[in-house]
Short mmCIF file of C-alpha atoms in Angstrom, two decimals:
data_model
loop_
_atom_site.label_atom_id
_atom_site.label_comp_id
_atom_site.label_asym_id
_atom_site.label_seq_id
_atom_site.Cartn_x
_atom_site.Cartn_y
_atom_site.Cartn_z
CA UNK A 287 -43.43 6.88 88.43
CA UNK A 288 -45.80 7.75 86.02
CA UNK A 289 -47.59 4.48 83.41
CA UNK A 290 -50.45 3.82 81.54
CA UNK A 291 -52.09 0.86 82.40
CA UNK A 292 -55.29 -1.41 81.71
CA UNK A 293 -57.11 -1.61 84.66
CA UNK A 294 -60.38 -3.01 86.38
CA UNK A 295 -62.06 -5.75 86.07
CA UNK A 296 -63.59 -8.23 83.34
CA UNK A 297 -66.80 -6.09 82.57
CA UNK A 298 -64.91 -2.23 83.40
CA UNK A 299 -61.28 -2.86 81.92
CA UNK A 300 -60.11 0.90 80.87
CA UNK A 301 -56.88 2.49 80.47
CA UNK A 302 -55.91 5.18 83.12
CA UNK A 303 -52.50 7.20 84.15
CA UNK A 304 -51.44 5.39 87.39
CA UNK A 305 -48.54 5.93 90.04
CA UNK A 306 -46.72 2.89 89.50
CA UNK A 307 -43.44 1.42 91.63
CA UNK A 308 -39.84 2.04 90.23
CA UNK A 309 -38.76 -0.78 89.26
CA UNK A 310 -35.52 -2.02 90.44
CA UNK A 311 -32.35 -4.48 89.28
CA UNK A 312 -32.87 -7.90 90.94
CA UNK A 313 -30.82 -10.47 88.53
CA UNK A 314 -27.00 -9.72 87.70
CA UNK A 315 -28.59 -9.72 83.58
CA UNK A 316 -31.25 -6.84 84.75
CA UNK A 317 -30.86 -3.19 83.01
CA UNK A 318 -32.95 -0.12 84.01
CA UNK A 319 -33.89 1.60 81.15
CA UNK A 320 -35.31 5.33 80.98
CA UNK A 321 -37.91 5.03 78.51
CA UNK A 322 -37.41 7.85 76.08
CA UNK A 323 -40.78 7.41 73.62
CA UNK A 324 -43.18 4.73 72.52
CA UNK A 325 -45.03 4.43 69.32
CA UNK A 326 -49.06 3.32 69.62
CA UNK A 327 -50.18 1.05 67.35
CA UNK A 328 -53.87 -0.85 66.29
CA UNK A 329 -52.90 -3.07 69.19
CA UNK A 330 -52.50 -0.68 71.33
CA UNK A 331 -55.66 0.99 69.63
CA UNK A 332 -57.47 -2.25 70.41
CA UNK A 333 -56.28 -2.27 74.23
CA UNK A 334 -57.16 1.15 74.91
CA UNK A 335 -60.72 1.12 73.18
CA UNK A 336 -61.98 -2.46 73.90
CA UNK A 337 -59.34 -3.35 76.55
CA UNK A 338 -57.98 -6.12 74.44
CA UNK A 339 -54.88 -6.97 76.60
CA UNK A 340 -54.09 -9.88 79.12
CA UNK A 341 -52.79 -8.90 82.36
CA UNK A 342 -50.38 -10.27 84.40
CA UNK A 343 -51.00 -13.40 86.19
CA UNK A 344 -52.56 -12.57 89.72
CA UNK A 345 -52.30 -8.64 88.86
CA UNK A 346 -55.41 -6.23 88.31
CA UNK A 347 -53.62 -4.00 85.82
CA UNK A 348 -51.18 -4.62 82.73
CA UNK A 349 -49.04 -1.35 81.97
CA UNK A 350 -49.38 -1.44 77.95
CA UNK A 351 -46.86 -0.28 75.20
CA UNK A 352 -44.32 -2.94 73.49
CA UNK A 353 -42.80 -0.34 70.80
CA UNK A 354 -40.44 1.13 72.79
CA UNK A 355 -36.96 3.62 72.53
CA UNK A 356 -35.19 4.15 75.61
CA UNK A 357 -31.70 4.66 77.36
CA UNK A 358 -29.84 2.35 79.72
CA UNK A 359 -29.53 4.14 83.08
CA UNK A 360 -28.09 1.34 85.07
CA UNK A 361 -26.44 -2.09 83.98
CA UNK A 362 -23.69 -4.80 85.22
CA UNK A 363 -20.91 -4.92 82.78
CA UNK A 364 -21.73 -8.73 82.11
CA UNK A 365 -24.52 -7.60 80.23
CA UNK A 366 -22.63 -5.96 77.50
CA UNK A 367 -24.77 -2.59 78.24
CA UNK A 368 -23.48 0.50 80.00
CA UNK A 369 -25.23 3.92 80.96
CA UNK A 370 -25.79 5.74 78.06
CA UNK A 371 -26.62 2.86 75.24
CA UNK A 372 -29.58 3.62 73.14
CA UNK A 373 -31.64 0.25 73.27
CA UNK A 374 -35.21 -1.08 71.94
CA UNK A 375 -36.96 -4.51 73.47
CA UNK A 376 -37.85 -7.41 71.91
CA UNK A 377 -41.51 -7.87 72.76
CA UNK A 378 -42.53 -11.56 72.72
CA UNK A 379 -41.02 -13.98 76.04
CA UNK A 380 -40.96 -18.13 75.44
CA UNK A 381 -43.84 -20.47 76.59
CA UNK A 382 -42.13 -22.55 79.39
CA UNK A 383 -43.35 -25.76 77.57
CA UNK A 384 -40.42 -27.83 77.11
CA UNK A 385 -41.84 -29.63 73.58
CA UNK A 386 -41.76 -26.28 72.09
CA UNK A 387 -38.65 -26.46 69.83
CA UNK A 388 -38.84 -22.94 68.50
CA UNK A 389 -39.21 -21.29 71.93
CA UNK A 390 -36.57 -23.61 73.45
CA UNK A 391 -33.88 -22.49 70.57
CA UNK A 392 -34.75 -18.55 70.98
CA UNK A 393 -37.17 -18.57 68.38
CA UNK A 394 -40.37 -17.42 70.54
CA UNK A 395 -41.79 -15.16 67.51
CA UNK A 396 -43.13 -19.02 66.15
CA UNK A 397 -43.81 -20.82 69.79
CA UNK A 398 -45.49 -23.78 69.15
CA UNK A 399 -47.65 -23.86 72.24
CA UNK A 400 -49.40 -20.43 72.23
CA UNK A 401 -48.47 -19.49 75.72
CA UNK A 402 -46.14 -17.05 75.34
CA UNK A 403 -46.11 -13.84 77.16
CA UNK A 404 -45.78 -10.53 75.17
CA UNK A 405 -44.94 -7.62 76.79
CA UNK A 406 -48.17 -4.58 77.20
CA UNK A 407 -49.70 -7.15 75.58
CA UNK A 408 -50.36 -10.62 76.95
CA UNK A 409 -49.54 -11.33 80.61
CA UNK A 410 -46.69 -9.03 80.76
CA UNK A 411 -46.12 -4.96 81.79
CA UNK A 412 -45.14 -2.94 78.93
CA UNK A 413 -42.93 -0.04 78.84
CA UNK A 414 -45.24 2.91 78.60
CA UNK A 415 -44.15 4.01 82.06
CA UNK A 416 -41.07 6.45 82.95
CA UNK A 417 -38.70 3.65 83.89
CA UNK A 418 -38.69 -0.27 82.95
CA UNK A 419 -35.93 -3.20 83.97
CA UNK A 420 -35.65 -5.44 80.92
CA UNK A 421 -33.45 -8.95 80.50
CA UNK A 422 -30.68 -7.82 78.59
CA UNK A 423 -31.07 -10.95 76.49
CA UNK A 424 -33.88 -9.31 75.05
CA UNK A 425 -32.99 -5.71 74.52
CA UNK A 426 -31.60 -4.54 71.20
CA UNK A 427 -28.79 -2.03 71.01
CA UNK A 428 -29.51 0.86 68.75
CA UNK A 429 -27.13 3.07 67.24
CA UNK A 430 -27.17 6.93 68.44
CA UNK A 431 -27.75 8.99 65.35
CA UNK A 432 -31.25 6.73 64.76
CA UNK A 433 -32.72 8.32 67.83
CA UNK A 434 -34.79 10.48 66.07
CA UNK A 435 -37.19 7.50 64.66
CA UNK A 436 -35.91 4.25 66.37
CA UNK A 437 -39.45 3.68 67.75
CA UNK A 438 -40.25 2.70 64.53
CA UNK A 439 -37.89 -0.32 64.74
CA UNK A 440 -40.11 -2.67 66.49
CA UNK A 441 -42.61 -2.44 63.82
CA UNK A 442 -40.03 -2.49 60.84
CA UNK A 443 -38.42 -5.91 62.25
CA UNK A 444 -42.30 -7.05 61.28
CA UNK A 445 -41.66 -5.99 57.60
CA UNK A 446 -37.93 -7.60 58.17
CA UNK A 447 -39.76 -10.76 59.46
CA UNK A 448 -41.48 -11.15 56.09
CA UNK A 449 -38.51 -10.11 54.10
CA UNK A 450 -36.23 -12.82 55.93
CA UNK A 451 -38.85 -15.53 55.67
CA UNK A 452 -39.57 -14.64 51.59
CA UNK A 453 -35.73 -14.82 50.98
CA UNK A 454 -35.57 -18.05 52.53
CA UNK A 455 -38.67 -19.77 50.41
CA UNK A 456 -37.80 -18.28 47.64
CA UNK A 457 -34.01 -20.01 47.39
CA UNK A 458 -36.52 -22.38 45.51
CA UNK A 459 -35.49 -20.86 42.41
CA UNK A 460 -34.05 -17.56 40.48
CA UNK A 461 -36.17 -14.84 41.80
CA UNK A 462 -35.47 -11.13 40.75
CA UNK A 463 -38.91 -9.18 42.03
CA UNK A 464 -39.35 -6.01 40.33
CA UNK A 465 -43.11 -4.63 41.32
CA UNK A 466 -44.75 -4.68 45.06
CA UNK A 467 -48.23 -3.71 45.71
CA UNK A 468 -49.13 -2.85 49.12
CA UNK A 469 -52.72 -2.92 50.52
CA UNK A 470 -53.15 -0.48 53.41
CA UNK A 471 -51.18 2.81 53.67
CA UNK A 472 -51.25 2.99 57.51
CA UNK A 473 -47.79 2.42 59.48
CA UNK A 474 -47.02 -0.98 58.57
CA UNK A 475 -48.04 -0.14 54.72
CA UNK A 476 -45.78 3.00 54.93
CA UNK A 477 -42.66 1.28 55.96
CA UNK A 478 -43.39 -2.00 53.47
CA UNK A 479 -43.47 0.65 50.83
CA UNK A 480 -40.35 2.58 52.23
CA UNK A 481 -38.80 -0.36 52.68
CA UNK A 482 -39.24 -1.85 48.96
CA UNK A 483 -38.55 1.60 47.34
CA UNK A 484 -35.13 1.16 49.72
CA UNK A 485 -34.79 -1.89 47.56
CA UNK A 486 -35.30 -0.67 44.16
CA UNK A 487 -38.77 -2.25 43.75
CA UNK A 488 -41.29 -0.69 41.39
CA UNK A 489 -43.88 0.45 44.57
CA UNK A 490 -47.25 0.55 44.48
CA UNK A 491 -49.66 1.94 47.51
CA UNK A 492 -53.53 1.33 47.24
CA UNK A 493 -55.93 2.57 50.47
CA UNK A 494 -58.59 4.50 51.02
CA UNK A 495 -56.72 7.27 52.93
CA UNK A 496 -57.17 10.02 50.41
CA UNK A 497 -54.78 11.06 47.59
CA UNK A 498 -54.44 14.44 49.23
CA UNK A 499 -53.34 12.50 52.88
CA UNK A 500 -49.94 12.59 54.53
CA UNK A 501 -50.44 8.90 53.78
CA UNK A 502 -50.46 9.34 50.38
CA UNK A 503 -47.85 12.62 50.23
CA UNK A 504 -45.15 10.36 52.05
CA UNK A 505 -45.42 7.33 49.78
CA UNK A 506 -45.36 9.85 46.71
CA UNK A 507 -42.23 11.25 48.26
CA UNK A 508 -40.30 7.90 48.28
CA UNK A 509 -41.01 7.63 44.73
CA UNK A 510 -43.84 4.91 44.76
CA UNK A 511 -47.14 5.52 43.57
CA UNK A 512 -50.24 6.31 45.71
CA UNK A 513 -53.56 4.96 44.57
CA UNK A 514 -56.87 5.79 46.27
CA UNK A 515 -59.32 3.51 46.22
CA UNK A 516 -61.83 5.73 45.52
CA UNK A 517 -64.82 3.50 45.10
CA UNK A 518 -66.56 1.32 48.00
CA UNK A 519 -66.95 -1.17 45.13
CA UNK A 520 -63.53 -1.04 43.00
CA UNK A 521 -61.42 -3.52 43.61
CA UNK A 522 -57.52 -4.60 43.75
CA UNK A 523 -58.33 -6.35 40.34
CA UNK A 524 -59.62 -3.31 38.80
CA UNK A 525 -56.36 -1.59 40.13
CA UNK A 526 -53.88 -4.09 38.84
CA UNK A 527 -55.49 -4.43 35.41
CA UNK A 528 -55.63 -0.67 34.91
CA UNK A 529 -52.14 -0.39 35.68
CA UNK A 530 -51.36 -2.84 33.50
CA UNK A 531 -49.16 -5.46 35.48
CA UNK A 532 -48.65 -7.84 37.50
CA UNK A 533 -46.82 -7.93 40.63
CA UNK A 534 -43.69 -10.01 42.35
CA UNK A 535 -45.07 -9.18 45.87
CA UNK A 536 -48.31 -8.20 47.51
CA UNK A 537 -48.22 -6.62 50.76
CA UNK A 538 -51.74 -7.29 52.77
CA UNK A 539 -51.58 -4.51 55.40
CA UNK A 540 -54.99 -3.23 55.61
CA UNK A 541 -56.50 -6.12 57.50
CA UNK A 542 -59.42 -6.25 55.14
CA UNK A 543 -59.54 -10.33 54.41
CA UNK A 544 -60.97 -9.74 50.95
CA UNK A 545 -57.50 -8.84 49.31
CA UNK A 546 -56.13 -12.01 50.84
CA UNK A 547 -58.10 -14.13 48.47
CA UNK A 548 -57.89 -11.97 45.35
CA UNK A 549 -54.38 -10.90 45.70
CA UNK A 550 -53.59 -14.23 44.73
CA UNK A 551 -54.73 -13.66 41.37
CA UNK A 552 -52.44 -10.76 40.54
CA UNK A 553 -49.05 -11.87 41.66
CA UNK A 554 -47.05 -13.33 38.78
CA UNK A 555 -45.92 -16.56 38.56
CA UNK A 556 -43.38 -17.40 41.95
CA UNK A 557 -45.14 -14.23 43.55
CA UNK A 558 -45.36 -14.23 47.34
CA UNK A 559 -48.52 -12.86 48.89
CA UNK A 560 -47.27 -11.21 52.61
CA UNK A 561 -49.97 -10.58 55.49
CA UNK A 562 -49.28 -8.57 57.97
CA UNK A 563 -52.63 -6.96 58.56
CA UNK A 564 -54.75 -8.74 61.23
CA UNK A 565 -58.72 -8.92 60.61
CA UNK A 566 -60.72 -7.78 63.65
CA UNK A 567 -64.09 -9.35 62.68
CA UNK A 568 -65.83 -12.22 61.45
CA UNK A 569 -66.50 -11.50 57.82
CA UNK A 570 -67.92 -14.02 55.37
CA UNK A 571 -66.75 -13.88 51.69
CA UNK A 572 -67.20 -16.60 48.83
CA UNK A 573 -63.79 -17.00 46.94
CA UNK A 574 -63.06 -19.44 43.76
CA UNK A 575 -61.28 -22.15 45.95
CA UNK A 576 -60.45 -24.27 42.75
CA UNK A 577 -58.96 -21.06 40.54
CA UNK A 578 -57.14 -20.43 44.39
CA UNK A 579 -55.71 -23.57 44.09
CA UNK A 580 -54.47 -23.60 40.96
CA UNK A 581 -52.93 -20.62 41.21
CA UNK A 582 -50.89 -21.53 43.90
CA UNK A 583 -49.81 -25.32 42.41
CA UNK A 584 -49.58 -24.61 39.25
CA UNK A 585 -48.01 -21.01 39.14
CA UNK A 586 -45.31 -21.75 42.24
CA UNK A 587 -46.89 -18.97 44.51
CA UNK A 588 -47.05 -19.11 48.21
CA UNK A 589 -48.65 -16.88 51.26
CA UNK A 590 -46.99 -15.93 54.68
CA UNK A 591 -47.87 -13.95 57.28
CA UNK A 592 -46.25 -12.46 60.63
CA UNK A 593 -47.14 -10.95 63.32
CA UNK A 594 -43.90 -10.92 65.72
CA UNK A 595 -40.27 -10.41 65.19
CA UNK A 596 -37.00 -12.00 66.62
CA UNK A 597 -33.44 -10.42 67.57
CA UNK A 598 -32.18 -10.69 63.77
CA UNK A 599 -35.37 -9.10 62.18
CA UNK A 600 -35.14 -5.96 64.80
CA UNK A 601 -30.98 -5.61 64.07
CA UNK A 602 -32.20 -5.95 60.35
CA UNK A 603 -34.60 -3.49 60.74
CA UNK A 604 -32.14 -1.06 62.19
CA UNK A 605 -30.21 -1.22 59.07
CA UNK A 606 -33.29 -1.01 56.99
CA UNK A 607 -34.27 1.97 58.39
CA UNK A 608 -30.90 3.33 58.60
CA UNK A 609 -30.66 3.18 54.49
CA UNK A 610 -34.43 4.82 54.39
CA UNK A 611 -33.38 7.97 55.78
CA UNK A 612 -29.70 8.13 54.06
CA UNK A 613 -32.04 7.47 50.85
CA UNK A 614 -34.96 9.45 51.56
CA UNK A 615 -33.91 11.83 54.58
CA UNK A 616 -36.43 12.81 57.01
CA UNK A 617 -39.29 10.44 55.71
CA UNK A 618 -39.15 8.57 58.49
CA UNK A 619 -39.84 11.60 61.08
CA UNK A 620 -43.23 12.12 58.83
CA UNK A 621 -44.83 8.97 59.97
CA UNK A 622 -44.90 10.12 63.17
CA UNK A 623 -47.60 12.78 62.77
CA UNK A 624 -48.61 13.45 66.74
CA UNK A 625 -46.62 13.47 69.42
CA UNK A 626 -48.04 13.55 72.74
CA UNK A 627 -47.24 13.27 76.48
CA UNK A 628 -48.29 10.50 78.69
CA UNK A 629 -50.96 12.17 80.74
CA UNK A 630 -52.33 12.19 77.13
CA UNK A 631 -52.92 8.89 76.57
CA UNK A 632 -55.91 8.25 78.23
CA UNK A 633 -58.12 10.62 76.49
CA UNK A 634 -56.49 9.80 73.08
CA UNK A 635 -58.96 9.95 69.80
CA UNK A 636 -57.92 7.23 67.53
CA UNK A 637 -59.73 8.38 64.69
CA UNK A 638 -57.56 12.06 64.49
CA UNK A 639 -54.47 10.39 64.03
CA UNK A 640 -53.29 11.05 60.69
CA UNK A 641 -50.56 8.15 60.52
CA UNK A 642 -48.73 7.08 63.92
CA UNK A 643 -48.92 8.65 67.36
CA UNK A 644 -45.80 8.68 69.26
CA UNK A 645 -45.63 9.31 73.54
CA UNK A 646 -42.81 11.30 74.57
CA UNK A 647 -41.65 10.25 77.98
CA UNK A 648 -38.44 12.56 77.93
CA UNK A 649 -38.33 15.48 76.02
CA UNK A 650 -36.32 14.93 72.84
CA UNK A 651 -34.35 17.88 73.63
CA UNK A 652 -32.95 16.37 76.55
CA UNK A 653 -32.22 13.23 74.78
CA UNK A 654 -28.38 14.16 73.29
CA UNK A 655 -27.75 14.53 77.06
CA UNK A 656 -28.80 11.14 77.81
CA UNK A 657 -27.48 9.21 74.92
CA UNK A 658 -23.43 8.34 74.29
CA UNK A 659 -22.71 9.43 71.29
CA UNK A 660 -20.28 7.08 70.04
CA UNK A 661 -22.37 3.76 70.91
CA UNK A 662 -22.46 2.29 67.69
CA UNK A 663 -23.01 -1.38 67.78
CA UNK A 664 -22.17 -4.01 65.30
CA UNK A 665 -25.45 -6.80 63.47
CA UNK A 666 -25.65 -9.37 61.75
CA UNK A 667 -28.89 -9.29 59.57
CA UNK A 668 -30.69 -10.22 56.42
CA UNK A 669 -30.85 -7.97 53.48
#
């Protein structure tokens, strides 16, 4: 069975196409899952190209990939799965530390303790390989008819994470958002803004990608507007003030700290300032801590970032996604701009892909073949 794995040691970790085992049922909740695709992210970027990943305790190798789309092959009917059912994978596991609340209560995407395992991540095989066996307590039915982009659903529930949470705090009081900006325009930016346009929300995109990108063509198509940030030195600020508004919500997706700290000065009063970016270095900026602070106290606004998902956030996502392509059809098949097999991988160029690289494990055309067509599963998710 063919995988892509991290392998070697502490000073010569790289990523290489291996022969791995077929995995097999051992646990009456086991399902073996054909994978179908999975979707490479700046994780995944940061695995592959600085062999960022934890493997396995005991193992020399960690098969990566946690943004998977695959199809049950084999399950026990106590699972509630049956050959045929379309299914995605949760990606984080609980710490086994019993004082962690949120891990003990199914709520691993905020473990206390920090030793969770993620799958292709952090101590755990991922699913870029042919075949996987996943828990069924942590695989996500998907409906049939979203085949053709449910690998973006894993990181959508990451957008849904931040809507849930922002619904929640914001209970506080009447809130009726009307303008997002989003910082960043790569995949995560891209679905923020599809999702908010989904929502009715006056959009705004500003990145560096320029205003003749696919970035920049798909976020126009939605109906939200595309900004290039064409100087080194021009600022959010600048942006805001020559658009002439505030904003409800600001989307930090670029991982560029900076915006963190100013975006706090353009949200209106009650705004919510969203990070979902993750920084990569150590950068040193000098911000107005006092102005910071007021803002915050006096003018009711609040930050919150995430970084992982749980069960309702991926089911959300499904539906989010769902109303994105009855709204905008086909959008959502333009963020995946290469498609590639996995003998690929390996030799993969970050730095020529436009938007999102997706690996085909089974050709699509043999997907309807695979899938049931009438599996079509019932939430319960936020809005």
């Amino acid at each position: 069975m063919k995988a892509i794995a991290l392998t070697g040691g502490l000073e010569l970790q790289k990523v290489d196409l291996i022969n791995a085992e077929m995995p097999g049922r051992r646990y009456p909740g086991d399902v073996l899952v054909r994978v179908l695709s999975v979707g490479l992210d700046g994780t995944d970027r940061e695995i592959i190209t600085s062999g960022y990943g934890v493997m396995p305790e005991g193992e020399d190798k960690l098969i990566i990939g946690h943004e998977m789309l695959g199809v049950v092959m084999e399950a026990d009917k106590g699972t509630g799965f049956r050959a045929g059912d379309l299914v995605t994978a949760l990606v984080r596991r609980p710490c086994r530390d019993y004082s962690c609340a949120s891990c003990r209560n199914g709520q691993q995407d905020f473990c206390e303790s920090g030793q969770y395992t993620e799958r292709g991540i952090r101590a755990a095989h991922g699913y870029l390989s042919e075949y996987i066996v996943e828990d069924s307590r942590y695989l996500v039915k998907v409906p049939a008819d979203c085949a053709a982009y449910g690998v973006l659903i894993e990181p959508q529930s990451i957008v849904e994470k931040v809507w849930n949470q922002v619904l929640r705090i914001q209970q506080r009081l009447i809130w009726q958002p009307q303008a997002a900006l989003i910082a960043g325009s790569g995949p995560l930016g891209l679905l923020t803004a599809l999702a908010c346009r989904s929502l009715g929300l006056d959009t705004h995109v500003w990145s560096k990608s320029p205003s003749d990108s696919v970035n920049a063509e798909l976020v126009r198509q939605c109906g939200a507007v595309y900004a290039e940030a064409r100087d080194e030195g021009e600022t959010l600020t600048e942006y805001a003030t020559a658009a002439g508004q505030t904003f409800d919500m600001l989307w930090e997706c670029s991982g560029h700290t900076p915006y963190i700290f100013e975006g706090m000065r353009l949200l209106a009063s009650n705004g919510v300032l969203a990070m979902l970016g993750v920084s990569a270095g150590d950068r040193h900026i000098r911000i107005p801590a006092d102005l910071i602070n007021q803002e915050i106290v006096l003018r009711n606004k609040c930050v919150i970032g995430s970084v992982n998902a749980s069960r309702k956030d991926f089911e959300t996502g499904i539906h989010r996604l769902e109303e994105i392509e009855r709204q905008f059809p086909g959008i959502l098949q333009g963020l995946m701009t290469e498609r590639m097999l996995i003998d690929e991988v390996p030799g993969i160029d970050f730095a020529t892909i436009r938007i999102k690289a997706v690996v085909d494990l089974a050709p699509p055309s043999e997907w309807p073949g695979l899938i049931h067509a009438e599996c079509r599963p019932r939430y319960s998710f936020s809005v």
